[in-house]
Amino acid sequence: MSSKPAEVHCYQKRELEVEQTPGLAALPIFKRQKLEHQQENFPPSFWDNLSQLYLTTRSLREFDRRTVWPSTPKQPHLTGAAQIDSSKVIEFAREGGPDLQDLRAYPTFKQRSLGQGSSSNRAMTFDGSTTAYSLNFQQHLVDHGCYLPMHEGPLGSVHPQNFDHILARLDSPIPSLPALTEQDFSNFMSINHSCHSEQDVIAKVVNLLERRQMPKEMSVVFNNLNKLTIPSVSNPGPDWYDGTEPEKLDVVVRNHLDKLIVPASDKSTACLPNFFLELKGPKGSVSTLMRQGWYAGTLGARGVHELRGWWEPHQLEDTKAYTIVATYEPVQLTLIFYTVHPIRSNNTAHRPLSSPPTRHYSYHMIKLKSYALDNDLDSFNKGLWALQNAREWAKEQRDRLVAGCNVKAPALR
């Protein structure tokens, strides 16, 4: 699919330092909207319901909101040394000493009432992230049954039934694609190391990662989907995703599952996304990179799951994966692949907002394999083959689902 016009500013960096940004009015509208969103905070219920709270910019902002600080410190009452009776000082000390609230800048404050948001005695861990993809956001998703590879969840680390099949597919050579040469390898390394930002990586490296051109969408904000948890969570904007051209899926299906499989308000963008690639610049956070892929991939897996439930509900319990997430980190030149798949859960907190009350599912991100593209020419070829294989496998899953739904749809007109 054609890329977005330049004026839309598709390639905007996610982690923006709001404090160092010039006047918002002078910025392009897309960038201004993102910064305005970053300056917002989650509602009190978000913080009150976290099972573990991390010390981030947003959590400190919420602490300040709940805390009433004195506008100016009280001036201390000065006492002359000649007026001091040492015997009274000793007696006074036995009762706990002086009231220090008269000291300049002594931090006297009171907490607001519980009705305005309360804070519990949770463990606090520092994380310097300033975006919605902080550790608190991660904890929020975990509390709602969305698990990263390091979070096993109540069922442990549950691999999808087709894990071995997908892994074997990644490592399969592609006879129709000749192996790249040492010159290709050298050119890639040179271009990769010339990147100084995420925008550079997107502009220069993405085309080099593609061995075969396939339709894809770049930096589309998922602003049409039902929220995964609470209404105030942010919308993901994956750097790259593959989906189905909307005209290939019957309009009855698209209208029926609009808020689950049509990611953007621009209905001309691809629907039913089930392959995602997230990238970072040389200074980007690897943990944030994985969280971004995890969040977008979970929404994609939910959409595929709901579409399967509409077409073949008797197959919903197969615990297979139909969604792949890939991340690329340009410093270590590492390409990592994950699956995201749903598993039935007995926890009512795991029910997506769009699902009927009788259907509760948790979503699990499982690592497939990582490829160090800079090891040698062989590892470079295997990594790019794996990326092509992952995209083609994801397309096969979409095509099968779309074909089945298009057969069923006319009966519902």
CSV table of C-alpha atoms in Angstrom, one decimal:
chain,number,residue,atom,x,y,z
A,1,MET,CA,0.0,0.0,0.0
A,2,SER,CA,1.2,3.5,-0.6
A,3,SER,CA,2.8,5.4,2.2
A,4,LYS,CA,1.2,8.3,3.9
A,5,PRO,CA,1.8,11.9,2.7
A,6,ALA,CA,4.7,13.6,4.3
A,7,GLU,CA,2.6,16.3,5.9
A,8,VAL,CA,0.8,13.6,8.1
A,9,HIS,CA,4.1,13.2,9.9
A,10,CYS,CA,3.9,9.4,10.2
A,11,TYR,CA,7.3,8.8,11.5
A,12,GLN,CA,7.1,10.6,14.8
A,13,LYS,CA,9.2,9.3,17.7
A,14,ARG,CA,7.1,7.8,20.5
A,15,GLU,CA,9.3,8.8,23.5
A,16,LEU,CA,9.3,12.6,23.5
A,17,GLU,CA,10.6,14.6,26.3
A,18,VAL,CA,7.6,16.9,27.0
A,19,GLU,CA,9.5,19.2,29.3
A,20,GLN,CA,12.0,20.1,26.6
A,21,THR,CA,9.4,20.8,23.9
A,22,PRO,CA,8.8,24.3,22.6
A,23,GLY,CA,5.3,25.9,22.5
A,24,LEU,CA,2.8,23.3,21.4
A,25,ALA,CA,1.0,25.8,19.2
A,26,ALA,CA,4.1,26.0,16.9
A,27,LEU,CA,4.2,22.3,16.3
A,28,PRO,CA,2.5,20.2,13.5
A,29,ILE,CA,-0.9,19.1,14.6
A,30,PHE,CA,0.0,15.3,14.7
A,31,LYS,CA,3.0,16.0,16.9
A,32,ARG,CA,1.0,18.4,19.1
A,33,GLN,CA,-1.7,15.9,19.7
A,34,LYS,CA,0.8,13.3,20.8
A,35,LEU,CA,2.5,15.7,23.2
A,36,GLU,CA,-0.8,16.8,24.6
A,37,HIS,CA,-1.7,13.2,25.2
A,38,GLN,CA,1.6,12.6,27.0
A,39,GLN,CA,0.9,15.5,29.3
A,40,GLU,CA,-2.3,13.9,30.4
A,41,ASN,CA,-2.4,11.3,33.1
A,42,PHE,CA,-4.3,8.1,33.8
A,43,PRO,CA,-7.4,8.4,36.0
A,44,PRO,CA,-7.2,7.7,39.7
A,45,SER,CA,-8.8,4.2,39.2
A,46,PHE,CA,-5.8,3.2,37.0
A,47,TRP,CA,-3.4,3.8,39.9
A,48,ASP,CA,-5.6,2.4,42.6
A,49,ASN,CA,-6.0,-0.9,40.8
A,50,LEU,CA,-2.4,-1.6,40.1
A,51,SER,CA,-1.0,-4.6,42.0
A,52,GLN,CA,2.4,-3.0,42.0
A,53,LEU,CA,3.3,0.6,41.5
A,54,TYR,CA,6.5,1.9,39.8
A,55,LEU,CA,8.1,5.3,40.3
A,56,THR,CA,7.7,7.0,36.9
A,57,THR,CA,7.0,10.5,35.8
A,58,ARG,CA,3.3,9.8,35.5
A,59,SER,CA,3.1,8.3,38.9
A,60,LEU,CA,4.9,11.2,40.5
A,61,ARG,CA,2.5,13.5,38.6
A,62,GLU,CA,-0.4,11.6,40.2
A,63,PHE,CA,1.2,11.8,43.6
A,64,ASP,CA,1.5,15.6,43.3
A,65,ARG,CA,-2.1,15.7,42.2
A,66,ARG,CA,-3.2,13.9,45.4
A,67,THR,CA,-1.0,15.9,47.7
A,68,VAL,CA,-1.8,19.4,49.0
A,69,TRP,CA,1.4,21.3,49.6
A,70,PRO,CA,1.6,24.6,51.5
A,71,SER,CA,1.9,27.5,49.1
A,72,THR,CA,4.5,29.3,51.3
A,73,PRO,CA,6.4,28.0,54.3
A,74,LYS,CA,5.6,29.5,57.7
A,75,GLN,CA,8.2,31.9,59.1
A,76,PRO,CA,9.7,30.5,62.3
A,77,HIS,CA,9.2,32.3,65.6
A,78,LEU,CA,12.7,33.3,66.8
A,79,THR,CA,13.6,33.1,70.4
A,80,GLY,CA,16.5,35.0,72.0
A,81,ALA,CA,19.2,32.9,73.7
A,82,ALA,CA,18.8,35.0,76.9
A,83,GLN,CA,15.2,33.8,77.2
A,84,ILE,CA,16.0,30.1,77.2
A,85,ASP,CA,15.6,28.2,80.4
A,86,SER,CA,17.8,25.1,80.1
A,87,SER,CA,15.7,23.1,82.7
A,88,LYS,CA,12.6,23.6,80.6
A,89,VAL,CA,14.4,22.6,77.5
A,90,ILE,CA,15.4,19.3,79.2
A,91,GLU,CA,11.9,18.7,80.4
A,92,PHE,CA,10.5,19.6,76.9
A,93,ALA,CA,12.9,17.1,75.3
A,94,ARG,CA,11.6,14.3,77.4
A,95,GLU,CA,8.2,14.8,75.8
A,96,GLY,CA,9.5,14.5,72.2
A,97,GLY,CA,11.1,17.8,71.4
A,98,PRO,CA,9.9,20.8,69.5
A,99,ASP,CA,7.4,20.9,66.7
A,100,LEU,CA,9.5,21.1,63.6
A,101,GLN,CA,6.6,22.5,61.4
A,102,ASP,CA,7.9,26.0,62.1
A,103,LEU,CA,11.2,25.3,60.4
A,104,ARG,CA,11.6,26.9,57.0
A,105,ALA,CA,10.6,24.6,54.1
A,106,TYR,CA,9.6,21.8,56.5
A,107,PRO,CA,7.4,19.5,54.3
A,108,THR,CA,4.0,19.7,56.0
A,109,PHE,CA,1.2,18.4,53.8
A,110,LYS,CA,-2.0,16.5,54.0
A,111,GLN,CA,-3.5,13.8,51.8
A,112,ARG,CA,-6.7,14.4,50.0
A,113,SER,CA,-9.7,12.3,50.9
A,114,LEU,CA,-10.1,8.8,49.6
A,115,GLY,CA,-12.9,10.0,47.3
A,116,GLN,CA,-10.3,11.9,45.3
A,117,GLY,CA,-8.1,8.9,44.8
A,118,SER,CA,-6.1,7.0,47.4
A,119,SER,CA,-2.7,5.5,47.4
A,120,SER,CA,-1.9,2.2,49.1
A,121,ASN,CA,1.4,1.0,50.6
A,122,ARG,CA,2.8,-0.6,47.5
A,123,ALA,CA,6.4,-1.4,46.7
A,124,MET,CA,7.9,1.4,44.6
A,125,THR,CA,10.5,0.7,41.9
A,126,PHE,CA,12.1,3.4,39.8
A,127,ASP,CA,11.7,3.6,36.0
A,128,GLY,CA,12.7,6.6,34.0
A,129,SER,CA,10.2,6.2,31.2
A,130,THR,CA,8.0,9.2,30.4
A,131,THR,CA,5.6,7.5,28.0
A,132,ALA,CA,2.5,5.3,28.4
A,133,TYR,CA,4.7,2.3,27.8
A,134,SER,CA,6.2,2.6,31.3
A,135,LEU,CA,6.4,-0.2,33.9
A,136,ASN,CA,3.1,1.0,35.4
A,137,PHE,CA,1.5,0.5,32.0
A,138,GLN,CA,3.1,-2.9,31.8
A,139,GLN,CA,1.8,-3.8,35.2
A,140,HIS,CA,-1.7,-2.6,34.3
A,141,LEU,CA,-1.8,-5.0,31.3
A,142,VAL,CA,-0.4,-7.9,33.4
A,143,ASP,CA,-3.1,-7.3,36.0
A,144,HIS,CA,-5.7,-7.6,33.1
A,145,GLY,CA,-4.3,-10.9,31.9
A,146,CYS,CA,-1.8,-9.8,29.2
A,147,TYR,CA,1.6,-11.4,29.7
A,148,LEU,CA,5.1,-10.7,28.4
A,149,PRO,CA,7.5,-13.6,28.0
A,150,MET,CA,9.0,-13.0,31.5
A,151,HIS,CA,5.5,-13.1,33.1
A,152,GLU,CA,4.3,-16.7,33.2
A,153,GLY,CA,0.8,-15.9,34.6
A,154,PRO,CA,-1.3,-18.3,36.7
A,155,LEU,CA,-1.0,-21.0,34.0
A,156,GLY,CA,2.8,-20.8,33.7
A,157,SER,CA,4.6,-20.3,30.4
A,158,VAL,CA,2.0,-21.7,27.9
A,159,HIS,CA,3.4,-22.1,24.4
A,160,PRO,CA,0.9,-22.2,21.5
A,161,GLN,CA,0.1,-25.6,20.0
A,162,ASN,CA,1.7,-24.6,16.7
A,163,PHE,CA,4.9,-23.2,18.3
A,164,ASP,CA,7.2,-25.8,16.7
A,165,HIS,CA,5.5,-25.5,13.3
A,166,ILE,CA,6.0,-21.7,13.3
A,167,LEU,CA,9.6,-22.0,14.5
A,168,ALA,CA,10.4,-24.4,11.7
A,169,ARG,CA,8.7,-22.1,9.2
A,170,LEU,CA,10.9,-19.2,10.3
A,171,ASP,CA,14.1,-21.2,9.6
A,172,SER,CA,13.0,-22.5,6.2
A,173,PRO,CA,15.2,-21.3,3.3
A,174,ILE,CA,13.3,-19.6,0.5
A,175,PRO,CA,14.5,-21.0,-2.8
A,176,SER,CA,12.9,-18.2,-4.8
A,177,LEU,CA,15.0,-15.7,-2.9
A,178,PRO,CA,18.7,-15.9,-3.6
A,179,ALA,CA,21.1,-15.5,-0.7
A,180,LEU,CA,22.5,-12.1,-0.2
A,181,THR,CA,26.2,-11.4,-0.8
A,182,GLU,CA,29.0,-10.1,1.3
A,183,GLN,CA,28.6,-6.8,-0.5
A,184,ASP,CA,24.9,-6.7,0.5
A,185,PHE,CA,25.9,-7.5,4.1
A,186,SER,CA,28.5,-4.8,4.2
A,187,ASN,CA,26.1,-2.2,2.7
A,188,PHE,CA,23.4,-3.1,5.3
A,189,MET,CA,25.9,-2.7,8.2
A,190,SER,CA,27.0,0.7,6.9
A,191,ILE,CA,23.5,2.0,6.4
A,192,ASN,CA,22.4,0.7,9.8
A,193,HIS,CA,25.2,2.3,11.6
A,194,SER,CA,24.5,5.7,9.9
A,195,CYS,CA,21.1,5.9,11.6
A,196,HIS,CA,20.9,8.3,14.5
A,197,SER,CA,17.2,8.2,15.3
A,198,GLU,CA,14.1,6.0,15.0
A,199,GLN,CA,13.1,8.0,11.9
A,200,ASP,CA,16.4,7.1,10.3
A,201,VAL,CA,15.9,3.4,11.0
A,202,ILE,CA,12.4,3.5,9.5
A,203,ALA,CA,13.5,5.5,6.4
A,204,LYS,CA,16.7,3.7,5.7
A,205,VAL,CA,16.6,0.2,7.1
A,206,VAL,CA,13.0,-1.0,6.6
A,207,ASN,CA,13.4,-1.4,2.9
A,208,LEU,CA,16.6,-3.4,3.4
A,209,LEU,CA,14.9,-5.8,5.7
A,210,GLU,CA,12.3,-6.7,3.1
A,211,ARG,CA,13.4,-9.4,0.7
A,212,ARG,CA,10.1,-9.5,-1.1
A,213,GLN,CA,7.7,-6.5,-1.4
A,214,MET,CA,4.4,-7.1,0.3
A,215,PRO,CA,1.6,-4.6,1.2
A,216,LYS,CA,2.2,-3.1,4.7
A,217,GLU,CA,1.1,-0.2,6.7
A,218,MET,CA,3.5,2.2,8.4
A,219,SER,CA,3.0,4.1,11.7
A,220,VAL,CA,-0.8,4.0,11.7
A,221,VAL,CA,-2.4,4.9,15.0
A,222,PHE,CA,-5.0,2.2,16.2
A,223,ASN,CA,-7.7,4.7,17.1
A,224,ASN,CA,-10.7,2.7,16.0
A,225,LEU,CA,-10.4,-0.4,18.2
A,226,ASN,CA,-12.2,-1.1,21.5
A,227,LYS,CA,-9.8,-0.5,24.4
A,228,LEU,CA,-8.1,-3.5,25.7
A,229,THR,CA,-8.7,-2.6,29.3
A,230,ILE,CA,-9.9,0.8,30.5
A,231,PRO,CA,-11.0,3.7,28.2
A,232,SER,CA,-8.1,6.0,29.2
A,233,VAL,CA,-5.3,3.7,27.9
A,234,SER,CA,-3.4,5.0,25.0
A,235,ASN,CA,-3.8,3.8,21.4
A,236,PRO,CA,-0.8,1.9,19.9
A,237,GLY,CA,0.8,3.0,16.7
A,238,PRO,CA,3.0,0.2,15.4
A,239,ASP,CA,5.9,1.1,13.1
A,240,TRP,CA,4.8,-1.6,10.6
A,241,TYR,CA,1.9,-4.0,10.4
A,242,ASP,CA,0.6,-6.4,7.8
A,243,GLY,CA,-3.1,-6.8,7.4
A,244,THR,CA,-5.8,-7.6,4.8
A,245,GLU,CA,-6.9,-5.0,2.3
A,246,PRO,CA,-10.4,-4.0,3.4
A,247,GLU,CA,-12.1,-4.7,0.1
A,248,LYS,CA,-11.1,-8.3,0.3
A,249,LEU,CA,-13.2,-8.9,3.5
A,250,ASP,CA,-16.9,-8.8,3.1
A,251,VAL,CA,-18.4,-5.6,4.3
A,252,VAL,CA,-20.9,-7.5,6.5
A,253,VAL,CA,-17.9,-8.9,8.5
A,254,ARG,CA,-16.1,-5.6,8.6
A,255,ASN,CA,-19.2,-3.8,9.9
A,256,HIS,CA,-20.0,-6.5,12.5
A,257,LEU,CA,-16.5,-6.6,13.9
A,258,ASP,CA,-15.5,-3.0,13.1
A,259,LYS,CA,-14.1,-2.2,16.6
A,260,LEU,CA,-12.1,-5.4,16.8
A,261,ILE,CA,-10.5,-5.9,13.4
A,262,VAL,CA,-10.5,-2.4,11.7
A,263,PRO,CA,-7.6,-0.6,13.6
A,264,ALA,CA,-7.9,2.9,12.2
A,265,SER,CA,-10.6,5.5,11.7
A,266,ASP,CA,-9.3,5.7,8.1
A,267,LYS,CA,-11.1,2.7,6.8
A,268,SER,CA,-8.9,2.5,3.7
A,269,THR,CA,-6.0,1.1,5.8
A,270,ALA,CA,-5.5,-2.7,6.2
A,271,CYS,CA,-7.8,-4.5,8.6
A,272,LEU,CA,-7.2,-7.7,10.6
A,273,PRO,CA,-3.5,-7.0,11.5
A,274,ASN,CA,-1.6,-10.1,12.6
A,275,PHE,CA,2.0,-9.3,11.9
A,276,PHE,CA,3.8,-6.4,13.6
A,277,LEU,CA,7.3,-5.0,13.4
A,278,GLU,CA,8.5,-2.5,16.0
A,279,LEU,CA,11.8,-0.6,15.6
A,280,LYS,CA,13.9,1.8,17.7
A,281,GLY,CA,16.7,4.2,17.1
A,282,PRO,CA,20.1,3.8,18.6
A,283,LYS,CA,19.1,5.5,21.8
A,284,GLY,CA,15.8,3.8,22.1
A,285,SER,CA,14.8,1.6,25.1
A,286,VAL,CA,14.8,-2.1,24.3
A,287,SER,CA,12.2,-2.8,27.1
A,288,THR,CA,9.9,-0.1,25.6
A,289,LEU,CA,10.4,-1.7,22.2
A,290,MET,CA,9.1,-5.0,23.4
A,291,ARG,CA,6.2,-3.4,25.3
A,292,GLN,CA,5.1,-1.6,22.2
A,293,GLY,CA,5.1,-4.8,20.1
A,294,TRP,CA,3.4,-6.7,23.0
A,295,TYR,CA,0.5,-4.1,23.2
A,296,ALA,CA,-0.1,-3.9,19.5
A,297,GLY,CA,0.3,-7.7,19.1
A,298,THR,CA,-2.2,-8.4,21.8
A,299,LEU,CA,-4.8,-6.2,20.1
A,300,GLY,CA,-4.1,-8.0,16.8
A,301,ALA,CA,-4.4,-11.4,18.5
A,302,ARG,CA,-7.7,-10.3,20.1
A,303,GLY,CA,-9.1,-9.3,16.6
A,304,VAL,CA,-8.1,-12.6,15.0
A,305,HIS,CA,-9.6,-14.5,18.0
A,306,GLU,CA,-12.9,-12.6,17.7
A,307,LEU,CA,-13.0,-13.2,14.0
A,308,ARG,CA,-12.4,-16.9,14.5
A,309,GLY,CA,-15.2,-16.9,17.1
A,310,TRP,CA,-17.5,-15.4,14.5
A,311,TRP,CA,-16.6,-17.9,11.8
A,312,GLU,CA,-15.6,-21.1,13.6
A,313,PRO,CA,-16.5,-20.8,17.3
A,314,HIS,CA,-16.0,-24.6,17.8
A,315,GLN,CA,-12.2,-24.1,17.1
A,316,LEU,CA,-11.6,-21.4,19.7
A,317,GLU,CA,-10.0,-23.7,22.3
A,318,ASP,CA,-7.1,-24.9,20.1
A,319,THR,CA,-4.6,-22.4,21.8
A,320,LYS,CA,-2.8,-21.9,18.5
A,321,ALA,CA,-1.1,-18.6,17.6
A,322,TYR,CA,-2.2,-16.6,14.6
A,323,THR,CA,-0.2,-13.4,15.4
A,324,ILE,CA,3.5,-12.7,15.1
A,325,VAL,CA,5.4,-9.7,16.6
A,326,ALA,CA,8.9,-8.8,15.5
A,327,THR,CA,11.3,-6.2,17.0
A,328,TYR,CA,14.4,-4.8,15.5
A,329,GLU,CA,17.1,-3.1,17.6
A,330,PRO,CA,19.8,-1.4,15.5
A,331,VAL,CA,22.6,-1.2,18.1
A,332,GLN,CA,23.0,-5.0,18.5
A,333,LEU,CA,21.3,-5.5,15.1
A,334,THR,CA,19.0,-8.0,16.7
A,335,LEU,CA,15.7,-9.2,15.1
A,336,ILE,CA,13.5,-11.0,17.6
A,337,PHE,CA,10.2,-12.9,16.9
A,338,TYR,CA,7.3,-13.6,19.2
A,339,THR,CA,3.9,-15.1,19.0
A,340,VAL,CA,0.8,-13.7,20.8
A,341,HIS,CA,-2.1,-16.1,21.5
A,342,PRO,CA,-5.2,-16.3,23.8
A,343,ILE,CA,-5.9,-18.9,26.4
A,344,ARG,CA,-9.2,-19.4,28.2
A,345,SER,CA,-9.0,-17.9,31.7
A,346,ASN,CA,-11.3,-18.2,34.8
A,347,ASN,CA,-10.4,-14.7,35.9
A,348,THR,CA,-13.2,-12.3,35.0
A,349,ALA,CA,-10.6,-9.4,35.0
A,350,HIS,CA,-9.2,-11.0,31.8
A,351,ARG,CA,-12.3,-10.4,29.8
A,352,PRO,CA,-11.8,-7.9,26.9
A,353,LEU,CA,-14.3,-5.1,27.0
A,354,SER,CA,-15.8,-6.3,23.7
A,355,SER,CA,-16.3,-9.9,24.7
A,356,PRO,CA,-19.4,-11.5,26.2
A,357,PRO,CA,-19.4,-12.0,30.0
A,358,THR,CA,-19.1,-15.8,29.5
A,359,ARG,CA,-15.8,-15.6,27.6
A,360,HIS,CA,-12.6,-14.8,29.5
A,361,TYR,CA,-9.2,-15.0,27.9
A,362,SER,CA,-5.7,-14.1,28.8
A,363,TYR,CA,-3.1,-13.2,26.1
A,364,HIS,CA,0.4,-14.6,26.2
A,365,MET,CA,3.5,-13.3,24.3
A,366,ILE,CA,6.0,-16.1,23.7
A,367,LYS,CA,9.5,-15.7,22.3
A,368,LEU,CA,10.1,-17.7,19.1
A,369,LYS,CA,13.7,-16.9,18.2
A,370,SER,CA,16.2,-14.1,17.9
A,371,TYR,CA,18.7,-13.5,15.1
A,372,ALA,CA,21.9,-11.4,15.4
A,373,LEU,CA,22.1,-10.0,11.9
A,374,ASP,CA,25.7,-8.8,12.4
A,375,ASN,CA,27.3,-12.1,13.3
A,376,ASP,CA,28.1,-13.1,9.7
A,377,LEU,CA,26.6,-13.4,6.3
A,378,ASP,CA,24.9,-16.6,7.1
A,379,SER,CA,23.1,-15.2,10.2
A,380,PHE,CA,22.2,-12.1,8.2
A,381,ASN,CA,20.5,-14.2,5.5
A,382,LYS,CA,18.7,-16.4,8.0
A,383,GLY,CA,17.3,-13.4,9.8
A,384,LEU,CA,15.9,-11.8,6.7
A,385,TRP,CA,14.5,-15.1,5.5
A,386,ALA,CA,12.8,-15.5,8.9
A,387,LEU,CA,11.2,-12.1,8.5
A,388,GLN,CA,9.9,-12.9,5.1
A,389,ASN,CA,8.7,-16.3,6.3
A,390,ALA,CA,6.9,-14.8,9.3
A,391,ARG,CA,5.1,-12.3,7.0
A,392,GLU,CA,4.0,-14.9,4.5
A,393,TRP,CA,2.9,-17.3,7.3
A,394,ALA,CA,0.8,-14.5,8.9
A,395,LYS,CA,-0.7,-13.7,5.5
A,396,GLU,CA,-1.7,-17.4,5.0
A,397,GLN,CA,-3.6,-17.3,8.3
A,398,ARG,CA,-5.4,-14.1,7.3
A,399,ASP,CA,-6.3,-15.4,3.9
A,400,ARG,CA,-7.8,-18.6,5.3
A,401,LEU,CA,-9.9,-16.7,7.8
A,402,VAL,CA,-11.0,-14.1,5.3
A,403,ALA,CA,-12.0,-16.8,2.8
A,404,GLY,CA,-14.1,-18.6,5.4
A,405,CYS,CA,-15.8,-15.5,6.6
A,406,ASN,CA,-16.6,-14.4,3.1
A,407,VAL,CA,-18.4,-17.7,2.5
A,408,LYS,CA,-20.5,-17.2,5.6
A,409,ALA,CA,-21.3,-13.5,5.2
A,410,PRO,CA,-23.9,-13.6,2.4
A,411,ALA,CA,-26.3,-15.6,4.5
A,412,LEU,CA,-26.3,-12.7,7.0
A,413,ARG,CA,-27.2,-9.9,4.6
